[in-house]
Coordinates of C-alpha atoms in Angstrom, one line a residue:
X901 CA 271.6 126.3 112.8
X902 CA 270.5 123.6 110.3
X903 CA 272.8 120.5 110.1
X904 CA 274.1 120.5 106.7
X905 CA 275.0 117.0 106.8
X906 CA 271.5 116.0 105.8
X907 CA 271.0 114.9 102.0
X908 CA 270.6 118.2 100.3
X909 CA 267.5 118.2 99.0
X910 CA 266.9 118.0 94.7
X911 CA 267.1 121.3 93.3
X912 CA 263.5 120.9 91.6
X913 CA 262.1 121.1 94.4
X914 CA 260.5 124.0 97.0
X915 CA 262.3 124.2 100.3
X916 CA 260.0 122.3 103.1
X917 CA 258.7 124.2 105.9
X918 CA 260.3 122.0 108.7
X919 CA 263.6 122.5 107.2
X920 CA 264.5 126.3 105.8
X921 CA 268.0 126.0 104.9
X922 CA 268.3 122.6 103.3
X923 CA 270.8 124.1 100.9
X924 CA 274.2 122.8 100.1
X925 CA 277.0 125.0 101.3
X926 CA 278.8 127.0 99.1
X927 CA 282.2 124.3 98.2
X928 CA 279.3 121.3 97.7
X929 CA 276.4 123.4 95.9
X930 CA 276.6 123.3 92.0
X931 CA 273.4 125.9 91.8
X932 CA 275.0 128.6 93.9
X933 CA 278.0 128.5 91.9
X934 CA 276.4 129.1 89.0
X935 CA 274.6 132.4 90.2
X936 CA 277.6 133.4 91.3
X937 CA 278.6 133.2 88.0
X938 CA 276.0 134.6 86.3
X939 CA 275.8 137.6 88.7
X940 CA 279.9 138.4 88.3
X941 CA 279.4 138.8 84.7
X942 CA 276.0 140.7 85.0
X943 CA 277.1 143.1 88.1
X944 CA 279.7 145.8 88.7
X945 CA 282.6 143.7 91.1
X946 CA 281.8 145.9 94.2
X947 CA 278.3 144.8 94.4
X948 CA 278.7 141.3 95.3
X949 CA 281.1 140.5 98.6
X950 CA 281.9 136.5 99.0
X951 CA 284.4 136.4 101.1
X952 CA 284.4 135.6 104.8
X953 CA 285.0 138.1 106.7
X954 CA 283.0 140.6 104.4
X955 CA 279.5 138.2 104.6
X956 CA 280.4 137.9 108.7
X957 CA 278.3 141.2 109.4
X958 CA 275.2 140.1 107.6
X959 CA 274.0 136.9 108.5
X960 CA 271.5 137.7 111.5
X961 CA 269.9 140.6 112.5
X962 CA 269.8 141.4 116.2
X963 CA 268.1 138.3 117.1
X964 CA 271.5 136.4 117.8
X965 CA 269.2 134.2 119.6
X966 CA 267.7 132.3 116.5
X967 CA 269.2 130.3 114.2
X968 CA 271.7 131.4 111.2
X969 CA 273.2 130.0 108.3
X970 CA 276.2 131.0 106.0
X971 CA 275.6 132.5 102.8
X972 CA 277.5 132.0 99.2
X973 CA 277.4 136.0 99.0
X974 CA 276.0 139.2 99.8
X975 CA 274.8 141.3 96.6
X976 CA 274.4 144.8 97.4
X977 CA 272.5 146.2 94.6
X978 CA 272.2 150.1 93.8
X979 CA 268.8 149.4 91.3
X980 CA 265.6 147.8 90.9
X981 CA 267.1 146.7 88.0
X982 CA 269.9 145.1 89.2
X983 CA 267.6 143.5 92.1
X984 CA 265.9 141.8 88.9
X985 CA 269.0 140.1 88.0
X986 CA 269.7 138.7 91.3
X987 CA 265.8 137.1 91.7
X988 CA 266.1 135.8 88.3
X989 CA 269.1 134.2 88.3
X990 CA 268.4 132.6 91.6
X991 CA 265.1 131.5 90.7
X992 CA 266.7 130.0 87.9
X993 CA 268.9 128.1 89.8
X994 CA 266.9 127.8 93.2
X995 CA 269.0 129.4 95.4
X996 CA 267.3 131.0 98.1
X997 CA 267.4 135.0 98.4
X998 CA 267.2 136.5 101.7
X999 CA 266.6 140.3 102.0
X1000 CA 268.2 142.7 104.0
X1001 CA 267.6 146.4 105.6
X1002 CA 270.2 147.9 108.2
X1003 CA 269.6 144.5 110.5
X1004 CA 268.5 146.3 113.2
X1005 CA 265.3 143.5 113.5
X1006 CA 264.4 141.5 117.1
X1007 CA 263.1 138.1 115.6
X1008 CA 265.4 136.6 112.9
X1009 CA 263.5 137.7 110.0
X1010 CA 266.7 138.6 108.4
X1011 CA 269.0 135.8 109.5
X1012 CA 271.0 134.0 106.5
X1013 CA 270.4 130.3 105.5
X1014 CA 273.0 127.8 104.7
X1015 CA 274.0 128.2 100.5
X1016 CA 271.8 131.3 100.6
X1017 CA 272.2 134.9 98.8
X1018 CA 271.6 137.6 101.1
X1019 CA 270.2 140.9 99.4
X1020 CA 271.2 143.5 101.6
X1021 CA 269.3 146.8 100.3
X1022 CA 271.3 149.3 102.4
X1023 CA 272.8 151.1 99.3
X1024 CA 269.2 151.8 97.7
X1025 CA 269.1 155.0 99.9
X1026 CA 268.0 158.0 97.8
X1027 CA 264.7 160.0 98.4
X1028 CA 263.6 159.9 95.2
X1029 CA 260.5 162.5 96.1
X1030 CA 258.8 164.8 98.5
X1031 CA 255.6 166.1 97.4
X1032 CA 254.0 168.9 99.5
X1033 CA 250.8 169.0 97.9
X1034 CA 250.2 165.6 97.9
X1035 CA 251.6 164.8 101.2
X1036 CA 253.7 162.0 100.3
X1037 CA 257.6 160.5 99.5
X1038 CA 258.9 158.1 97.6
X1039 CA 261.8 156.4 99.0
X1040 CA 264.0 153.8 98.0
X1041 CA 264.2 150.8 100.9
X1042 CA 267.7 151.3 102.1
X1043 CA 266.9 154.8 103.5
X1044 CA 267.0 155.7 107.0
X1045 CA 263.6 156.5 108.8
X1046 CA 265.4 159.4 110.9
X1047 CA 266.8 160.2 107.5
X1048 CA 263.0 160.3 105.7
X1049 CA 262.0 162.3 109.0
X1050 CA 264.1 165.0 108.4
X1051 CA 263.9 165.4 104.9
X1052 CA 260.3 165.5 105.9
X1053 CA 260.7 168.3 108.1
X1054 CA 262.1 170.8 105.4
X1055 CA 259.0 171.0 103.5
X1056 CA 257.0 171.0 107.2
X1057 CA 256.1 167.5 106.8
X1058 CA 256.0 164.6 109.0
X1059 CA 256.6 161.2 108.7
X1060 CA 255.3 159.0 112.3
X1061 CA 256.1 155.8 112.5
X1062 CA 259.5 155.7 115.1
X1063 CA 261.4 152.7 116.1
X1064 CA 263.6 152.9 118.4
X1065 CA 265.9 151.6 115.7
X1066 CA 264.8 155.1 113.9
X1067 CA 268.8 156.7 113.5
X1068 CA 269.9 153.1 112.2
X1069 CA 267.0 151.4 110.8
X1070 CA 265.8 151.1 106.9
X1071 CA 262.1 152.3 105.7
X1072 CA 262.4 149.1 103.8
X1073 CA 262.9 146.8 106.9
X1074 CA 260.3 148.8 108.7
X1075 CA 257.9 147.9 106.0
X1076 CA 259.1 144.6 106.0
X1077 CA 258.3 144.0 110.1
X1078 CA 255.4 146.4 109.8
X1079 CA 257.4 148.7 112.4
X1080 CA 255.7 150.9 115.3
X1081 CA 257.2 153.1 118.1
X1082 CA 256.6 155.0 120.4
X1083 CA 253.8 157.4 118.4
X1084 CA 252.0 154.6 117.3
X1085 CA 249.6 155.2 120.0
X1086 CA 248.1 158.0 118.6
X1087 CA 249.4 158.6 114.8
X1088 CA 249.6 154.4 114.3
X1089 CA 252.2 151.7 112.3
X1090 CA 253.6 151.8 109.2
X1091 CA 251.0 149.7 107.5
X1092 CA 248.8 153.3 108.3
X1093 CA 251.6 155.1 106.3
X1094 CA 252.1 153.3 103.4
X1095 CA 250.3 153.9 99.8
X1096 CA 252.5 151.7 97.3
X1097 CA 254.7 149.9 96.7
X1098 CA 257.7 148.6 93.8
X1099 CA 258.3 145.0 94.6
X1100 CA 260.1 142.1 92.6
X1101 CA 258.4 139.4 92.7
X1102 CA 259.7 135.7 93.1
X1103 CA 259.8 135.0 89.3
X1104 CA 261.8 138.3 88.6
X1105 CA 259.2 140.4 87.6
X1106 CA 258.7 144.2 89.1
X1107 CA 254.8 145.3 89.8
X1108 CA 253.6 148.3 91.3
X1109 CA 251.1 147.6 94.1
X1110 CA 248.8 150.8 95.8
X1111 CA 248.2 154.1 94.5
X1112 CA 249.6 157.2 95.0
X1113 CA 246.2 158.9 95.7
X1114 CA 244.7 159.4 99.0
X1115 CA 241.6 156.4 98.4
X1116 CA 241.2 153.5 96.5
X1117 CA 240.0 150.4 96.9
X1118 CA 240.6 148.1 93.7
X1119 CA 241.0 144.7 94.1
X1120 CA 243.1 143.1 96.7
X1121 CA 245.2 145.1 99.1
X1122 CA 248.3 143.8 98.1
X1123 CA 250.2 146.5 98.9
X1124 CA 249.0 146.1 102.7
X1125 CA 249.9 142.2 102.1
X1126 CA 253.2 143.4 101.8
X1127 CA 253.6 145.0 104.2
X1128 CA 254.6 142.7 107.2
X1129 CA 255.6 140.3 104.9
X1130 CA 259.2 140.3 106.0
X1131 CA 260.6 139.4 102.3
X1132 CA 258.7 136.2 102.4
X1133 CA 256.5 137.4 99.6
X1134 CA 258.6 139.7 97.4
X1135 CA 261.9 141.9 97.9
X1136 CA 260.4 145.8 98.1
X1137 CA 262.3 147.9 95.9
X1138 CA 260.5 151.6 96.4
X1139 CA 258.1 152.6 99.1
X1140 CA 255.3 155.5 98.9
X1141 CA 254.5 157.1 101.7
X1142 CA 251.8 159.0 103.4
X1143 CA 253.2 162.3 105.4
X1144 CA 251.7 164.6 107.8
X1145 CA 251.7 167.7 108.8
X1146 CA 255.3 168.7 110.6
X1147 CA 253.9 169.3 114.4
X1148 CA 254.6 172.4 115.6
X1149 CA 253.3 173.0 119.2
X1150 CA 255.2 172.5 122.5
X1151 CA 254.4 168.9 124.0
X1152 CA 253.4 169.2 127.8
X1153 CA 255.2 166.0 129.4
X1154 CA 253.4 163.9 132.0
X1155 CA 256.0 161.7 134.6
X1156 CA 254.0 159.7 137.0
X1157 CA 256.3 157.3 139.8
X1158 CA 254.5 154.2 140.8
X1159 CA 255.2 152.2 143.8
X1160 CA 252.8 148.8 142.5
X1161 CA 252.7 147.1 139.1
X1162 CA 248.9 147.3 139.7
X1163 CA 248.7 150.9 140.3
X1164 CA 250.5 151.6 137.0
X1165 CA 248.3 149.3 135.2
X1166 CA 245.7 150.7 136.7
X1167 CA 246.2 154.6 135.8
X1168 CA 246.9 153.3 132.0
X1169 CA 243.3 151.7 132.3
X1170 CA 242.1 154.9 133.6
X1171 CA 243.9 157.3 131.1
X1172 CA 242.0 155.6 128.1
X1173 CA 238.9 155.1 130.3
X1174 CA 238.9 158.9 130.0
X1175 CA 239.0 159.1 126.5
X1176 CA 242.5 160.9 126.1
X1177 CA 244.7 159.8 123.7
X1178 CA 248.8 161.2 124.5
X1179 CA 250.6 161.0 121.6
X1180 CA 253.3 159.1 123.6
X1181 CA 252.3 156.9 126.8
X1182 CA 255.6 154.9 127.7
X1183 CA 256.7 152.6 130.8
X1184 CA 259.6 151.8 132.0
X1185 CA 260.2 149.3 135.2
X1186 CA 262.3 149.7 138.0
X1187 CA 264.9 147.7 136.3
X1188 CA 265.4 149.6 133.2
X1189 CA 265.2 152.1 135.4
X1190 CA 268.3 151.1 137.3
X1191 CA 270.3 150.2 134.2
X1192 CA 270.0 153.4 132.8
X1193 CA 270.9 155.0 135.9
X1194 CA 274.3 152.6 136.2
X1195 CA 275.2 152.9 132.5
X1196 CA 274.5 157.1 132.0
X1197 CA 274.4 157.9 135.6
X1198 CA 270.7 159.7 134.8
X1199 CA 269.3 160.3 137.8
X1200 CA 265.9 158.4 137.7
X1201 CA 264.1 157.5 140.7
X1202 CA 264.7 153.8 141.6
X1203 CA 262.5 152.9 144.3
X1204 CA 259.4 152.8 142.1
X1205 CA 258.0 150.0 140.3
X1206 CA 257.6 151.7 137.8
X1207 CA 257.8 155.0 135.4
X1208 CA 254.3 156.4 133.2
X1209 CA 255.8 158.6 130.6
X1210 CA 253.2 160.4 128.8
X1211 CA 253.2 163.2 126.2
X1212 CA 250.3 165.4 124.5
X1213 CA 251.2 167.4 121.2
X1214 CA 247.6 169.4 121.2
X1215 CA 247.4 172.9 120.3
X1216 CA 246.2 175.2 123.3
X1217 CA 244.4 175.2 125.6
X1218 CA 243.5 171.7 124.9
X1219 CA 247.2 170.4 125.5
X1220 CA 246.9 172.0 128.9
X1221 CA 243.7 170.4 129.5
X1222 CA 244.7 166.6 128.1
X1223 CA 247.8 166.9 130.4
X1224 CA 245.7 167.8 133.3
X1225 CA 243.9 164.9 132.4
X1226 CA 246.7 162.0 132.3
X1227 CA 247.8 163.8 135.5
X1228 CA 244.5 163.3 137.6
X1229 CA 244.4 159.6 136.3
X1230 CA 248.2 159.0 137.4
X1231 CA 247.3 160.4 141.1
X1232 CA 244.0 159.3 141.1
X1233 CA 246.1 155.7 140.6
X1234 CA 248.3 156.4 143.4
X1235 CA 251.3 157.7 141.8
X1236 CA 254.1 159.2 143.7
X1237 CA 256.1 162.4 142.1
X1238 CA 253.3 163.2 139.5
X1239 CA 253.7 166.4 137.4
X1240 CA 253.6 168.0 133.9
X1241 CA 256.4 169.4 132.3
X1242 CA 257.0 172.2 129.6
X1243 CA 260.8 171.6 129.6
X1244 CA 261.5 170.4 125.9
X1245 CA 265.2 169.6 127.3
X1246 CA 263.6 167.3 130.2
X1247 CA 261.4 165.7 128.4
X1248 CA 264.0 164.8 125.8
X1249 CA 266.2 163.6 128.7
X1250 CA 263.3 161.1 129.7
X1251 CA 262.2 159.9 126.2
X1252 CA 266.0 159.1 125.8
X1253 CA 266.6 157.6 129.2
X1254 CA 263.4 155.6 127.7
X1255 CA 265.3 154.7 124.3
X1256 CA 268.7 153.9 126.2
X1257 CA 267.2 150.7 127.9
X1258 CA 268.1 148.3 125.6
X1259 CA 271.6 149.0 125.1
X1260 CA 272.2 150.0 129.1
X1261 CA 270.6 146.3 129.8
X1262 CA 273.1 145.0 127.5
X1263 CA 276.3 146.3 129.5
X1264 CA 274.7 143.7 132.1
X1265 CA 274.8 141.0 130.2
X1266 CA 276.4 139.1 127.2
X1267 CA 272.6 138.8 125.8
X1268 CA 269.3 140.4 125.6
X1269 CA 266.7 138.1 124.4
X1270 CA 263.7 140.5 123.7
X1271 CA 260.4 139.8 123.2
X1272 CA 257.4 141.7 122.2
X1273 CA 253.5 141.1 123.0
X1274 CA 250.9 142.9 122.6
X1275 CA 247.7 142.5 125.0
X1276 CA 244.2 144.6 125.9
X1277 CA 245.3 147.8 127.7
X1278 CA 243.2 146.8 130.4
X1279 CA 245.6 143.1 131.0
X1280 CA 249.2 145.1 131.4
X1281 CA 249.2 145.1 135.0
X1282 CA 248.3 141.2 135.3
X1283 CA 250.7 140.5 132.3
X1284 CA 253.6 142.8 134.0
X1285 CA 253.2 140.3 136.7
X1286 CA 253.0 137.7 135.6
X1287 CA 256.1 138.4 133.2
X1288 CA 258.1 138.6 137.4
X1289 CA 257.0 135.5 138.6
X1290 CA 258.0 133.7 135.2
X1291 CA 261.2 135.2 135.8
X1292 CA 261.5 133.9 139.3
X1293 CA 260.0 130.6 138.4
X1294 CA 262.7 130.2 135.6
X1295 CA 265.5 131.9 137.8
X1296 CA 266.1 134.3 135.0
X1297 CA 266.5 137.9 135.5
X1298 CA 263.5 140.2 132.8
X1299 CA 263.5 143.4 132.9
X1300 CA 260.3 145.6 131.1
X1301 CA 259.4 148.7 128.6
X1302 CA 256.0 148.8 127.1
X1303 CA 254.1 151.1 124.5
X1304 CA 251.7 151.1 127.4
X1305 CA 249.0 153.3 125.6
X1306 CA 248.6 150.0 123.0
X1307 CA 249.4 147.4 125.6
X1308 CA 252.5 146.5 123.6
X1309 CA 255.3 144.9 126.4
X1310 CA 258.6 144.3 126.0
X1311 CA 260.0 142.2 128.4
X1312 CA 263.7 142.2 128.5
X1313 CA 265.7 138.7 128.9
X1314 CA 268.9 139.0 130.5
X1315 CA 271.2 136.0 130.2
X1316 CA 275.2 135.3 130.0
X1317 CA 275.0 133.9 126.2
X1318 CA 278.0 131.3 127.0
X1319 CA 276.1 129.4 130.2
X1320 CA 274.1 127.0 128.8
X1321 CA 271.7 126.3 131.8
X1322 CA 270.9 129.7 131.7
X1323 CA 270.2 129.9 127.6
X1324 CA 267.6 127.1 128.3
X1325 CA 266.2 128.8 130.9
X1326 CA 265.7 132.2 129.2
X1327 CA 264.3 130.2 126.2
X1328 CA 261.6 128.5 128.1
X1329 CA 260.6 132.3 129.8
X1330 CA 260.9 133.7 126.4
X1331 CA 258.1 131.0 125.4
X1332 CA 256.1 130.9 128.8
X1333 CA 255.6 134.7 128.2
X1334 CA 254.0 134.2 124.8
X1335 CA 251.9 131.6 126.3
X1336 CA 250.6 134.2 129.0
X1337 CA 250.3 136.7 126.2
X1338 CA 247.8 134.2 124.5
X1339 CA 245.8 133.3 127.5
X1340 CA 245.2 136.8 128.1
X1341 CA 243.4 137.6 124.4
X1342 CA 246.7 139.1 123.3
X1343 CA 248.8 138.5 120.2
X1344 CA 252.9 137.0 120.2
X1345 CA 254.4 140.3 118.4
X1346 CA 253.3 143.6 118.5
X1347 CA 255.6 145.3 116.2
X1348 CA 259.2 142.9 116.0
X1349 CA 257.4 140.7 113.5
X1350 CA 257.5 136.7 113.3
X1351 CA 260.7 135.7 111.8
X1352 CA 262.6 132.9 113.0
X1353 CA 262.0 133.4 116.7
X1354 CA 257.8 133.8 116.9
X1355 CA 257.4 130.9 114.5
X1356 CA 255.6 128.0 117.5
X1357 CA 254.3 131.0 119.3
X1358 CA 252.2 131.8 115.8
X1359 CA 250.9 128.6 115.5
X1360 CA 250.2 128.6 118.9
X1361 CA 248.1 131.8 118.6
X1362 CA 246.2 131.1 115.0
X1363 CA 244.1 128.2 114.1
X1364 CA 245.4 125.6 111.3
X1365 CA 242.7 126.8 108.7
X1366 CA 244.6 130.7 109.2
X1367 CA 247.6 129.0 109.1
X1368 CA 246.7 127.5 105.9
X1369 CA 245.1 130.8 104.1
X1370 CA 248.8 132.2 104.9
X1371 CA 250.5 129.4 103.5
X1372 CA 248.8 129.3 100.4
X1373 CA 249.2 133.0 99.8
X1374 CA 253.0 132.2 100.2
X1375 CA 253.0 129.2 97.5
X1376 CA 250.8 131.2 95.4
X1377 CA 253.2 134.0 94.6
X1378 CA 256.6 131.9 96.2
X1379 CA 256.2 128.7 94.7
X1380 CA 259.7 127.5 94.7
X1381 CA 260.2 128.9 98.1
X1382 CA 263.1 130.8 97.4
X1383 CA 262.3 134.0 99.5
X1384 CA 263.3 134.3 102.7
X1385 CA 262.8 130.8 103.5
X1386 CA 261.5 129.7 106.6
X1387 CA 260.4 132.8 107.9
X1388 CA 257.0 133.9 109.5
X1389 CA 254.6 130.7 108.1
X1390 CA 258.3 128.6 107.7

């Protein structure tokens, strides 16, 4: 947290980068006051909450790890047009505004700073349209992706993109972190699903960016710029977008056991050496394979190294013959207990065992510091070792899931949040891993976004002249560096 005994800085000026929450707190700052003010006389009372124990839930997301500041308030707006009032009168007064989904984020994107608003979108939840035809919704940001998926459904539509945050999470924050899942293997990210966009802009202003039809290419892609963005470039207010198809066949499910790291690395190599693509293609180590077993009491096999979970939604007979596939490239890789499955009810069991990792890890521990990198397919197995003797080398105890059919890894940091020694510890793993991601032509965050936490590791990975383009995207249309501050190029 930022020590707010520093001068506060004049309120003329933009918030520097190596400081993001050189605001005055909320008895000291003259500026915040006044939009508090201004948005009491503008707002219905229940839309703003300043007291204490009220603001407590919404200053970080999940990423207790990085920093966080208090807020002045939290505005809860119901309308674009009430967002309006909020950027203006803040921009007016340069207080910074930090937006909000469900605050189900991994990297601090959505963590408060000191003498900030937070703008927590959650109550912006109505589907505003489903069009068949077209194949498209229209959402407002606070809705829930599970929510958008089953709407979806009753018109035998599909929406893709699936955190595991999908029952909780916002289609507002997933735009904002540029979410994935596990079907982003095959059926991609959000950026693949969304057309347009409603955004406020820093000044106050509302602009439509995209299109609703199924091309176009004029001008800049701002609507993909957005995307990503993590609130840093404007607060999105209404989302478009793309739907498919509702699938209707019977997935085939393939479970291969490995008894080496290198064997399971291997048979991921060979499954996309083969040219299949399984909508699904999950791993999960031996130690999220034992917490799940302590916390649930599953069942899973605990002498492997690790799980392949992979899963084909083809019609037949070429379902039958894709399974076969990923099946011959799992034993052809050594694995131990290979099959395919039919069983809808067993595979759900597995993909949920897969889901329940990060909350079983967390009855282990007082903290789970995640990370998330994304390397070639074709590195996993060197990474996934890599990630084990980092762990030994910092005594710190990592456990591992990965999108294996993208190369995206998510090593799991367990650490008791109130021993110090061990914090530091975890920390320096946390970075080593990035570091190791690098080295190996791979990329600090695969899905979780920058935020607070990814911030060195981005420098570390892009030259100062990309640093620079980014930069002066973010003056360009934040010049007083009011939103979001100190996130992603911060």
């Amino acid at each position: 947290m930022v020590d707010t005994a520093e001068p506060v800085p004049p309120l003329d000026r933009p918030f520097g980068d190596d400081r993001p929450a050189r605001l005055a707190t909320l008895d000291a700052d003259p500026a915040a006051e006044a939009v508090l003010a201004e948005l009491r006389a503008a707002l219905p009372a229940d839309r703003l909450l300043t007291d204490a124990d009220t603001i407590g839930p919404y200053v970080h997301d999940e990423a207790e790890w990085a920093e966080y500041g208090t807020p002045v308030a939290v505005v809860r707006p119901r309308t674009t047009d009430e967002v309006v009032v909020v950027v203006r009168s803040c921009a007016r007064h340069h207080v910074a505004v930090v937006p909000r989904g469900a605050g189900t984020g991994l990297s601090g994107g959505a963590n408060a700073v000191d003498g900030c608003l937070v703008l927590s979108l959650e109550r912006m939840n109505e589907i505003v349209e489903i069009d068949p035809g077209e194949r498209l919704a229209v959402v407002q940001p606070g809705v829930v992706n599970d929510h958008l998926r089953a709407a979806a459904a009753t018109q035998d539509l599909w929406y893709p993109p699936d955190p595991a945050s999908a029952p909780w999470s916002t289609i507002g924050g997933n735009v904002a972190t540029n979410a994935g899942g596990l079907c982003c293997v095959k059926y991609g990210v959000t950026r693949d699903y969304v057309l347009a966009l409603e955004v406020v802009t820093a000044a106050g202003e509302v602009v439509r960016v995209g299109r609703r039809t199924a091309k176009g290419v004029v001008g800049y892609d701002l609507a993909g710029l957005m995307v990503g963005s993590e609130g840093t470039l404007g607060v999105i207010t209404e989302v478009t977008v793309r739907l498919r198809p509702l699938r209707t066949t019977t997935p085939r499910t393939v479970v291969g056991f490995f008894d080496s790291l290198a064997d399971t690395g291997a048979a991921v190599a060979a499954v996309t050496a083969a040219g299949l693509q399984p909508a699904v293609f999950e791993l999960i180590d031996r130690h999220s394979l034992r917490a799940v077993n302590e916390w649930r009491n599953a069942g899973l096999p605990e002498n492997a190294a690790a799980l392949l979970l992979a899963q084909t939604d083809l019609p037949e007979p070429a379902a039958t013959a894709e399974a076969e596939g990923i099946l011959a490239a799992f034993e052809a890789c050594g694995a131990k207990d290979a099959t395919i499955s039919t069983d809808e009810v067993e595979a759900d069991a597995l993909f949920e065992a897969r889901r329940m990792v990060y909350p079983a890890l967390e009855q282990r521990a007082d903290a789970v510091l995640t990370e998330d990198v994304c390397l070639p397919r074709r590195r996993l197995a060197d990474m996934l070792a890599e990630v084990e003797r980092i762990g030994q080398r910092h005594d710190t105890f990592i456990a591992n899931v990965a999108h294996a059919g993208d190369g995206n890894l998510h090593p799991l940091i367990i650490v008791d949040r109130h021993d110090e020694d061990a914090r530091r510890r975890a920390q320096s793993a946390f970075e080593e891993i990035i570091d190791a991601a690098i080295a190996r032509g791979g990329t600090v965050t695969g899905e979780h976004g920058v935020g607070l936490l990814k911030r060195a590791g981005m420098r570390r990975e892009q030259s100062p002249q990309v640093l620079s383009m980014q930069r002066a995207i973010k003056a360009a249309l934040d010049p007083l560096g009011i939103l979001n501050p100190g996130k992603v190029v911060g």
